[in-house]
Coordinates of C-alpha atoms and ligand atoms in Angstrom, one line a residue:
M20 CA -12.9 6.3 13.3
E21 CA -11.8 8.9 10.8
C22 CA -9.1 7.1 9.0
I23 CA -10.4 5.6 5.8
F24 CA -7.8 2.9 5.7
C25 CA -8.5 1.9 9.3
E26 CA -12.1 1.7 8.2
I27 CA -11.2 -0.5 5.2
A28 CA -9.1 -2.8 7.5
A29 CA -12.1 -3.0 9.9
K30 CA -14.5 -3.7 6.9
K31 CA -16.5 -0.6 7.7
L32 CA -15.7 0.8 4.3
P33 CA -15.9 -1.5 1.2
A34 CA -12.8 -2.3 -0.8
R35 CA -11.7 -4.9 -3.3
I36 CA -9.5 -6.8 -0.9
I37 CA -7.0 -9.1 -2.5
Y38 CA -5.1 -10.3 0.6
E39 CA -5.6 -10.3 4.3
D40 CA -3.9 -11.7 7.4
E41 CA -3.7 -10.8 11.1
H42 CA -1.5 -7.8 10.5
A43 CA -2.1 -6.5 7.0
V44 CA -4.6 -6.0 4.2
A45 CA -4.1 -5.4 0.5
F46 CA -6.7 -4.0 -1.8
E47 CA -7.1 -2.5 -5.2
D48 CA -6.6 1.3 -5.5
I49 CA -9.9 3.0 -6.2
N50 CA -8.3 5.3 -8.8
P51 CA -5.7 3.1 -10.5
K52 CA -2.7 4.7 -12.1
A53 CA -1.5 1.5 -13.8
P54 CA -3.0 -1.8 -15.0
V55 CA -2.1 -3.2 -11.6
H56 CA -2.4 -0.8 -8.8
A57 CA -2.9 -2.2 -5.3
L58 CA -2.2 -0.9 -1.8
V59 CA -0.8 -2.9 1.1
I60 CA -1.4 -1.5 4.6
P61 CA -0.8 -2.6 8.1
K62 CA -3.9 -3.0 10.2
K63 CA -2.2 -0.9 12.8
H64 CA -2.6 2.8 12.2
I65 CA 0.7 4.5 11.4
S66 CA 0.3 7.9 9.9
T67 CA 3.4 8.3 7.8
N68 CA 6.6 6.3 7.4
L69 CA 8.2 8.8 9.7
D70 CA 6.1 7.3 12.4
I71 CA 7.4 3.7 11.9
G72 CA 9.0 2.6 15.2
Q73 CA 11.6 0.0 15.8
N74 CA 8.9 -2.4 17.0
D75 CA 7.4 -2.1 13.5
N76 CA 10.4 -3.5 11.7
M77 CA 8.9 -7.0 11.3
L78 CA 5.6 -5.5 10.2
I79 CA 7.2 -3.3 7.5
G80 CA 9.2 -6.3 6.1
H81 CA 5.9 -8.2 6.1
L82 CA 4.3 -5.5 3.9
F83 CA 7.1 -5.9 1.4
Q84 CA 6.7 -9.7 1.4
I85 CA 3.0 -9.3 0.6
A86 CA 3.7 -6.7 -2.1
N87 CA 6.2 -9.1 -3.8
Q88 CA 3.6 -11.9 -3.7
I89 CA 0.9 -9.7 -5.2
A90 CA 3.3 -8.7 -8.0
K91 CA 4.1 -12.4 -8.7
D92 CA 0.4 -13.3 -8.6
N93 CA -0.4 -10.6 -11.1
G94 CA 2.4 -11.5 -13.5
I95 CA 4.3 -8.2 -13.2
A96 CA 7.2 -9.4 -11.1
D97 CA 9.6 -10.3 -14.0
R98 CA 8.8 -7.3 -16.2
G99 CA 9.1 -5.0 -13.2
F100 CA 7.0 -3.0 -11.0
R101 CA 7.2 -0.1 -8.6
L102 CA 6.7 0.1 -4.8
V103 CA 5.9 3.6 -3.6
M104 CA 5.3 5.0 -0.2
N105 CA 4.6 8.7 -0.2
C106 CA 5.4 10.8 2.8
N107 CA 3.8 14.1 3.6
A108 CA 2.7 16.9 1.4
D109 CA 5.4 17.3 -1.2
S110 CA 5.3 13.6 -2.1
G111 CA 1.5 13.8 -2.7
Q112 CA 0.5 11.7 0.3
T113 CA -3.3 12.1 0.7
V114 CA -4.2 9.3 3.1
F115 CA -2.3 9.4 6.4
H116 CA -2.2 5.7 7.1
I117 CA 0.9 4.2 5.6
H118 CA 0.4 2.2 2.4
L119 CA 2.7 0.6 -0.1
H120 CA 1.6 1.2 -3.6
I121 CA 2.2 -1.7 -6.0
L122 CA 2.2 -0.3 -9.5
G123 CA 2.8 -2.4 -12.6
G124 CA 1.7 -3.7 -16.0
R125 CA 3.1 -0.7 -18.0
F126 CA 6.4 1.0 -18.4
M127 CA 7.0 3.7 -15.9
S128 CA 9.2 6.6 -16.4
W129 CA 11.9 7.8 -14.0
P130 CA 12.2 10.2 -12.3
P131 CA 8.6 10.4 -11.1
G132 CA 6.7 13.6 -11.5
Ligands
5GP223 P1 -1.3 8.6 -1.5 O1 -1.5 9.8 -2.4 O2 -1.7 8.9 0.0 O3 0.1 8.0 -1.6 O4 -2.2 7.4 -2.0 C1 -3.6 7.3 -1.6 C2 -4.2 6.3 -2.5 O5 -5.3 5.8 -1.9 C3 -4.5 6.9 -3.9 O6 -3.9 6.2 -4.9 C4 -6.1 6.8 -3.9 O7 -6.6 6.5 -5.2 C5 -6.3 5.7 -2.9 N1 -7.6 5.8 -2.2 C6 -8.1 6.9 -1.6 N2 -9.3 6.6 -1.0 C7 -9.5 5.3 -1.3 C8 -10.6 4.4 -0.9 O8 -11.6 4.8 -0.3 N3 -10.5 3.1 -1.4 C9 -9.5 2.7 -2.1 N4 -9.5 1.4 -2.5 N5 -8.4 3.5 -2.5 C10 -8.5 4.8 -2.0
ZN224 ZN1 -5.6 4.4 9.9

């Protein structure tokens, strides 16, 4: 295996896992950019959001449901938070296994850099 997020999902690499079910895992980002910074990933390897197929529609909705629950559990839902999925080089994507960033706990400017 050469995908670090597949390895985290398979417990071959350690991570601070905050949620897990049959289809998805969420864990704390190793280099947090906000007081709350977690990542939600599907256990299935999908390289970028461009590779999401029609059969993945339920799975992608599921990732958002998990992200919302994590935001609520961390007390950032009412103040606001940001969900980000970077795609390819110009966005800054560095790990090519899709992941939804959950960022919150501070004010975030717009537009992003
Ligand atoms: P991207 O730039 O691809 O949108 O985001 C990748 C994110 O994964 C970054 O925020 C980075 O800090 C995080 N990350 C990279 N490697 C690891 C790791 O091994 N463990 C954890 N928990 N996060 C990682
Ligand atoms: Zn992967």
